[in-house]
Short mmCIF file of N, CA and C and ligand atoms in Angstrom, two decimals:
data_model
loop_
_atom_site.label_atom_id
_atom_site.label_comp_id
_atom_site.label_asym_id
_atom_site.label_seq_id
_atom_site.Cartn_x
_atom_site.Cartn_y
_atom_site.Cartn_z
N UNK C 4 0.86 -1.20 0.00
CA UNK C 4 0.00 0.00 0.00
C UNK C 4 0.89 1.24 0.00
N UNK C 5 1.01 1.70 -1.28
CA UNK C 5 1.66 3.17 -1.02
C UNK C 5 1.53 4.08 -0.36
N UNK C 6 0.40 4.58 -0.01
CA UNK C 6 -0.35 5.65 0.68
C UNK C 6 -0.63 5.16 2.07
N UNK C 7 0.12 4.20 2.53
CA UNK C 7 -0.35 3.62 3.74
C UNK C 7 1.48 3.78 4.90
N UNK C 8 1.13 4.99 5.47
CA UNK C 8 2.05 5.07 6.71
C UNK C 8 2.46 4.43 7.35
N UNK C 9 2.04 3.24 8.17
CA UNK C 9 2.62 2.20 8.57
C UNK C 9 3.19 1.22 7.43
N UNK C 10 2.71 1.01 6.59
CA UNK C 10 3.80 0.64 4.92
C UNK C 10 4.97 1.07 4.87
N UNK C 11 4.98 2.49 4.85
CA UNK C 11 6.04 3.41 4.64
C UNK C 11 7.16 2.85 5.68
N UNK C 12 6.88 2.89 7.02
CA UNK C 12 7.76 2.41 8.11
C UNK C 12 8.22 1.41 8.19
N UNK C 13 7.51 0.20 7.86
CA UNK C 13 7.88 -0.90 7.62
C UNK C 13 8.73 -1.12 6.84
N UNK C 14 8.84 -0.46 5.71
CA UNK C 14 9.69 -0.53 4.26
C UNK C 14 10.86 0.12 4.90
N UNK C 15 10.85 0.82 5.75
CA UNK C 15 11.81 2.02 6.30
C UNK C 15 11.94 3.43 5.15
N UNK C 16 10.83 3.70 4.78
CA UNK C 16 10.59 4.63 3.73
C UNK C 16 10.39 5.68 4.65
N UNK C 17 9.96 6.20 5.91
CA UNK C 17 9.55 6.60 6.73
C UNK C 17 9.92 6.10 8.18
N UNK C 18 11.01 7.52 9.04
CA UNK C 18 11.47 7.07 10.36
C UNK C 18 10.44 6.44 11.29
N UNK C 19 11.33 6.03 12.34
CA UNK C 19 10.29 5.46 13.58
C UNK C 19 11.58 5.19 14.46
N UNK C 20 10.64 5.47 15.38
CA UNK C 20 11.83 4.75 16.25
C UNK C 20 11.94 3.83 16.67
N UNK C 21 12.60 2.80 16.14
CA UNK C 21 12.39 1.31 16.20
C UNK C 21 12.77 0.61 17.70
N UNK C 22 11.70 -0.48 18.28
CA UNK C 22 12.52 -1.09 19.37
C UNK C 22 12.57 -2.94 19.05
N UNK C 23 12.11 -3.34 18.16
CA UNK C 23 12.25 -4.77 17.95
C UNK C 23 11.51 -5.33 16.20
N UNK C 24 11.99 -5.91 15.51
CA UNK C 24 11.91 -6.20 14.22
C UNK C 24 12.37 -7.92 14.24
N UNK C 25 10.99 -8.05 13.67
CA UNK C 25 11.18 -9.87 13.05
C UNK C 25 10.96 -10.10 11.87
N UNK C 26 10.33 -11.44 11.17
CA UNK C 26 9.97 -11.82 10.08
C UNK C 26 8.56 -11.43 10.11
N UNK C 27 7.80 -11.25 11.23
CA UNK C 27 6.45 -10.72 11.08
C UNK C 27 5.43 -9.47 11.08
N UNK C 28 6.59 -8.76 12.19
CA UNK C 28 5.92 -7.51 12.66
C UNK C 28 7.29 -6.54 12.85
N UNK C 29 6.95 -5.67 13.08
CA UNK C 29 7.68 -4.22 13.53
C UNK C 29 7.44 -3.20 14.92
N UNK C 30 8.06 -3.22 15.67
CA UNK C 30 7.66 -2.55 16.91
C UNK C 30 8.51 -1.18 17.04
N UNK C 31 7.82 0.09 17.28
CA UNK C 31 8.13 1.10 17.11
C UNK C 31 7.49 2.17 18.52
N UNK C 32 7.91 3.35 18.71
CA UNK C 32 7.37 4.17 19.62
C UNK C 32 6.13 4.97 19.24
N UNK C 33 5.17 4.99 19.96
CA UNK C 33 3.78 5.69 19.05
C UNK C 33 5.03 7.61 20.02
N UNK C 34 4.51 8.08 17.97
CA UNK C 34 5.09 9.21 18.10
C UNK C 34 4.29 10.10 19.10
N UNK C 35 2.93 10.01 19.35
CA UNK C 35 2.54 10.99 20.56
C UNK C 35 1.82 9.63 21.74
N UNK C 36 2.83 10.03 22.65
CA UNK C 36 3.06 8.41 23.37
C UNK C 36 1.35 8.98 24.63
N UNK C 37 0.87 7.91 24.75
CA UNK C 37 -0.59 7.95 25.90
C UNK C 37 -0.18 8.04 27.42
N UNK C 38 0.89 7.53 27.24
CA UNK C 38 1.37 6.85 28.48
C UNK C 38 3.40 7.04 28.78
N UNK C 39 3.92 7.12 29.65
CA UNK C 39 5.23 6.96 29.87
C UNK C 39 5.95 5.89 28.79
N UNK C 40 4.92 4.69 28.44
CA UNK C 40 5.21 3.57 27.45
C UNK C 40 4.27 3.46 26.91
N UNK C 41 4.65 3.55 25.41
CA UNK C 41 3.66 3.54 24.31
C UNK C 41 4.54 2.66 23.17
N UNK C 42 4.31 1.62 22.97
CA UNK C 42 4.29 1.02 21.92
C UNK C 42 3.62 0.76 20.80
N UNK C 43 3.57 0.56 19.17
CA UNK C 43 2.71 0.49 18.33
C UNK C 43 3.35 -1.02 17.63
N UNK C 44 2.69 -2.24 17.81
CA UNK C 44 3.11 -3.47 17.04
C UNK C 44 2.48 -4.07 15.52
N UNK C 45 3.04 -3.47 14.87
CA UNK C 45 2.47 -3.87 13.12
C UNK C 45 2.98 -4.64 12.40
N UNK C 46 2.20 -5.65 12.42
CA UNK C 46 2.17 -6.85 10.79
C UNK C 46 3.05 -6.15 10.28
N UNK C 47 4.17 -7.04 9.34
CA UNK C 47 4.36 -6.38 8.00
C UNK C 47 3.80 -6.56 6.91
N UNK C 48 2.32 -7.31 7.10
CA UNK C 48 1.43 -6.83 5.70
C UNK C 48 0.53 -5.91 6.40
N UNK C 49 0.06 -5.32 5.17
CA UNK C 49 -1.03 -4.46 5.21
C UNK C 49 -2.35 -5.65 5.58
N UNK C 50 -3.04 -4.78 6.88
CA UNK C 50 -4.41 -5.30 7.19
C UNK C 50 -4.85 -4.13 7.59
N UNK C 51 -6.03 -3.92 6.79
CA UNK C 51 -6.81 -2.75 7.36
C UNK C 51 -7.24 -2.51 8.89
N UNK C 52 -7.54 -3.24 9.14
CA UNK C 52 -8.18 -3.52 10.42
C UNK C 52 -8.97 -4.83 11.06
N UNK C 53 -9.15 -4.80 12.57
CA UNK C 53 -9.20 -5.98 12.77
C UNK C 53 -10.67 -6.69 11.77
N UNK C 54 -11.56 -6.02 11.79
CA UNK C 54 -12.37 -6.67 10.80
C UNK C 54 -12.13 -6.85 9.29
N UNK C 55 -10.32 -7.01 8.76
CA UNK C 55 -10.44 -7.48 7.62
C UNK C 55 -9.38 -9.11 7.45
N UNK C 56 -9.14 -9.28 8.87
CA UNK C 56 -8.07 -10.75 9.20
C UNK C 56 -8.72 -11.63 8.81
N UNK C 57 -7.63 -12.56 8.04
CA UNK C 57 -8.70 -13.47 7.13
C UNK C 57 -8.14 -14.70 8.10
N UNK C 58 -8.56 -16.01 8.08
CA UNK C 58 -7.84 -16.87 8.50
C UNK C 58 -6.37 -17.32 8.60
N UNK C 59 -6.23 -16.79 7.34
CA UNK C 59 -4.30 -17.11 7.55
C UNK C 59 -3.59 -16.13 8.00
N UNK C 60 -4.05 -15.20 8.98
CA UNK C 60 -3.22 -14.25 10.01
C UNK C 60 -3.76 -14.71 11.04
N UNK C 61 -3.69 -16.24 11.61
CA UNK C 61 -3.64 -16.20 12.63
C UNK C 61 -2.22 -16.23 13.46
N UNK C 62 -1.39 -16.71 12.61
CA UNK C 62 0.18 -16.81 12.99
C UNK C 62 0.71 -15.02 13.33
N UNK C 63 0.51 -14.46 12.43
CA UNK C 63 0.39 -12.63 12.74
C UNK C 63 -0.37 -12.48 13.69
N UNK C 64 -1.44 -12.83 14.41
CA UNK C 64 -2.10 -12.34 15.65
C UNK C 64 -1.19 -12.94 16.65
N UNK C 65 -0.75 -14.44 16.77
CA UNK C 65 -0.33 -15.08 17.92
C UNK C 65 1.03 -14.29 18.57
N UNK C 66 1.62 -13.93 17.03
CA UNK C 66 2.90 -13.17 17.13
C UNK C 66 3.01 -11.71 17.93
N UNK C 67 2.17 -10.94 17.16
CA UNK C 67 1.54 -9.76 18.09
C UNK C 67 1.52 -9.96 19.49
N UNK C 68 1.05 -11.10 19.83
CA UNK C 68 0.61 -10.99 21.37
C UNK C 68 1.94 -11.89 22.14
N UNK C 69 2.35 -12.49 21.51
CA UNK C 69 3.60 -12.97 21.89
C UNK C 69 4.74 -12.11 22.37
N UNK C 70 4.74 -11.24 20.91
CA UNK C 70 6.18 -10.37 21.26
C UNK C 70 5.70 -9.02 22.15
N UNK C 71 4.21 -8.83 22.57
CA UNK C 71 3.83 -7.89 23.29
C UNK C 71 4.06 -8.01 24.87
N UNK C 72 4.02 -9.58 24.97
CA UNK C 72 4.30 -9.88 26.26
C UNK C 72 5.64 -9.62 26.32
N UNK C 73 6.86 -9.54 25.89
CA UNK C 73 8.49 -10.13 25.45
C UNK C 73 8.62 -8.58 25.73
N UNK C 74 7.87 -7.43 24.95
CA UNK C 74 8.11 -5.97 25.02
C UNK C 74 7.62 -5.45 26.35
N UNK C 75 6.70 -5.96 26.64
CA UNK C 75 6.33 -5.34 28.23
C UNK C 75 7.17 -5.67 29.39
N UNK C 76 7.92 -7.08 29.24
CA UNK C 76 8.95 -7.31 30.42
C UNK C 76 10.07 -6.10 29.97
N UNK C 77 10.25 -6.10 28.62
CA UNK C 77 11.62 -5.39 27.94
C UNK C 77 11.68 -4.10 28.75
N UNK C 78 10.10 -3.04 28.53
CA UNK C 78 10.29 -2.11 29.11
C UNK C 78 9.56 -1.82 30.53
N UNK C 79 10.05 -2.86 31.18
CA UNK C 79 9.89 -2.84 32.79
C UNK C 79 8.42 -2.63 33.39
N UNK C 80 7.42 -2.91 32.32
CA UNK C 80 6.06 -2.69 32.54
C UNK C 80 4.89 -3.93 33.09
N UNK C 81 6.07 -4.95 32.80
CA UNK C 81 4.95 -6.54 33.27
C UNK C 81 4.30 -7.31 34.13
N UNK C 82 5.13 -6.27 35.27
CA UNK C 82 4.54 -6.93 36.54
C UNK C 82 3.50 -5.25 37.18
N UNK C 83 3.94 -4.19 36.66
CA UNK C 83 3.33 -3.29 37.21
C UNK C 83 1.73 -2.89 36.46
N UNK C 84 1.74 -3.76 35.25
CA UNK C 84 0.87 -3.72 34.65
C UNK C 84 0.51 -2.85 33.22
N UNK C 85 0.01 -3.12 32.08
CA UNK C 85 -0.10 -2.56 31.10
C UNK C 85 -1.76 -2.82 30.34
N UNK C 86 -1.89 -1.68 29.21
CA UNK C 86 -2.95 -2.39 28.37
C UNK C 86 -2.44 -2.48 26.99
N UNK C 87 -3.43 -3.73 26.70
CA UNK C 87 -2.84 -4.08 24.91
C UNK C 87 -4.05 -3.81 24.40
N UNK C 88 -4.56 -2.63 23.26
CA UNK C 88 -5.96 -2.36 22.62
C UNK C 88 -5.49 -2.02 20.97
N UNK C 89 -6.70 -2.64 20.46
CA UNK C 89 -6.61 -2.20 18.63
C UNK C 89 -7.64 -1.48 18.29
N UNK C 90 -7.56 -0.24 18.41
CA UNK C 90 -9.01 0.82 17.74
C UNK C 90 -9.30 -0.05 16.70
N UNK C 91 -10.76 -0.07 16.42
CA UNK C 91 -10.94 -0.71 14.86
C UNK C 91 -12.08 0.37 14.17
N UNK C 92 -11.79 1.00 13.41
CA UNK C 92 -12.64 1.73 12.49
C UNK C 92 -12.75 3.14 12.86
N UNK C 93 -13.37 4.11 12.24
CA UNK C 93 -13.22 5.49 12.89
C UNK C 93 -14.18 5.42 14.17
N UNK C 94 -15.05 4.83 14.41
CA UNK C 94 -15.90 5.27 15.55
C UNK C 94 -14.98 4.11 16.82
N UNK C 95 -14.38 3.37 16.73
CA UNK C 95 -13.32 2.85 17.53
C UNK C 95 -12.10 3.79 18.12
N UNK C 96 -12.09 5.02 17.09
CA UNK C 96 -10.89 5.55 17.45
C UNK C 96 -9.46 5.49 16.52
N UNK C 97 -9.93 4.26 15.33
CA UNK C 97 -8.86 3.91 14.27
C UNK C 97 -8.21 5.33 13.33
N UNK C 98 -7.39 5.60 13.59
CA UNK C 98 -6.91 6.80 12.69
C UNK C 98 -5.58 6.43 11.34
N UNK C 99 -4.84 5.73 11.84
CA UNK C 99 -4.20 4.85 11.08
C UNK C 99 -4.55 3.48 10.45
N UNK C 100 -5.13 2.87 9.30
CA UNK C 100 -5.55 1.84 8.88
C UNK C 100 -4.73 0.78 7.94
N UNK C 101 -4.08 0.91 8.86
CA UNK C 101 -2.66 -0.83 8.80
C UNK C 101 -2.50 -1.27 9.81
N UNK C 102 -3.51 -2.28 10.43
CA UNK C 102 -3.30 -2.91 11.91
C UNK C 102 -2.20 -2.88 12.62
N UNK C 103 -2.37 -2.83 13.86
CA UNK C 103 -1.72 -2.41 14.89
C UNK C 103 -2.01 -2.07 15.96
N UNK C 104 -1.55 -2.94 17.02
CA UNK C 104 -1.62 -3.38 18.37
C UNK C 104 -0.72 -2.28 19.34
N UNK C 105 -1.42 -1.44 20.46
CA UNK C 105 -1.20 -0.59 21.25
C UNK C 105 -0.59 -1.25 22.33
N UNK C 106 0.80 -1.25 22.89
CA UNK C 106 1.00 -1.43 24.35
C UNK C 106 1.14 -0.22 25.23
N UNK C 107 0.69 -0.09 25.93
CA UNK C 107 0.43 1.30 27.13
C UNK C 107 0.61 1.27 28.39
N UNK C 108 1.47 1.68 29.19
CA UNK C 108 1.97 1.46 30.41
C UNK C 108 2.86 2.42 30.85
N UNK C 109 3.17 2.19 32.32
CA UNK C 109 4.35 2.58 32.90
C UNK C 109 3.70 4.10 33.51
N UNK C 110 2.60 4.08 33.93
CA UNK C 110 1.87 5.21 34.93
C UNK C 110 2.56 4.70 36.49
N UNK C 111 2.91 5.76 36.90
CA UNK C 111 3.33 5.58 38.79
C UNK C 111 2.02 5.52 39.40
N UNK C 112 1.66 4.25 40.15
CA UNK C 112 0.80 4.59 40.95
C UNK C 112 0.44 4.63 42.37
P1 AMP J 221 -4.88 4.48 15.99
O1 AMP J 221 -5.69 5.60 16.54
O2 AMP J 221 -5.13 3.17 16.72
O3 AMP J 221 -4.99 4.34 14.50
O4 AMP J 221 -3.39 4.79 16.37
C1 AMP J 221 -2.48 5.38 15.53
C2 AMP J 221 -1.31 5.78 16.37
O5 AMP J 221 -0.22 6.03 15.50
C3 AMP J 221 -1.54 7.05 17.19
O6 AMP J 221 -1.35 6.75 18.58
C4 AMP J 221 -0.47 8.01 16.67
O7 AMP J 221 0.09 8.81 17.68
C5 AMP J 221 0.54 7.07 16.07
N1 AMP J 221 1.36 7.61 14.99
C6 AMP J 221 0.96 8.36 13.92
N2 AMP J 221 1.99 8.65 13.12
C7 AMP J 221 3.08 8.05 13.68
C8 AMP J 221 4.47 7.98 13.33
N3 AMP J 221 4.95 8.58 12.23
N4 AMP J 221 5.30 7.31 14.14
C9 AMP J 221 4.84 6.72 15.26
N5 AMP J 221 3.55 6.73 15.65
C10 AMP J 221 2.68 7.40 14.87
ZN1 ZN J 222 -0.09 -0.51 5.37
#
């Protein structure tokens, strides 16, 4: 997808600030972070959103949630607690539409 921003990053056509890269996904800093820890975890294919995963991304979902757990110990957030959420569509909150999984954490409480 040309016109698709998380494309761009993935390709490395477009900075990010990268914290972990596999054969499946890409993990980067959400540029206006929610939280002290803000992570953004994206497929490297294009999926619009969660209502367009066809059956054969289930290996891309397992992965997502795999390396989300792996990133939350990474940045010292796993035992103090975090959330993992995917806006889906504009009335979800979706503003970017190339799936991608939110990790959010690291509030003092
Ligand atoms: P969503 O609302 O779920 O589509 O989330 C999109 C997220 O991408 C937002 O939290 C944005 O702050 C973040 N974002 C937008 N552009 C960039 C970028 N160039 N680098 C990192 N994060 C970005
Ligand atoms: Zn894309």
């Amino acid at each position: 997808m040309s016109d698709c921003l998380f494309c761009k990053i993935v390709n490395k056509e477009s900075p990010a600030d990268f914290i972990y890269e596999d054969d499946t996904l890409v993990v980067f800093k959400d540029i206006r972070p929610a939280a002290p820890v803000h992570l953004l975890l994206v497929p490297k294919k294009h999926i619009r959103s969660v209502n367009d995963l066809e059956d054969g991304d289930r290996d891309i979902l397992a992965e997502l949630f795999m390396v989300a757990k792996d990133m939350a110990r990474e940045m010292g957030v796993d035992r103090s607690g975090y959330k993992l959420l995917f806006n889906v569509e504009k009335g979800g909150g979706q503003i970017i539409f190339h799936l991608h999984l939110h990790l959010i954490g690291g509030w003092k409480r």
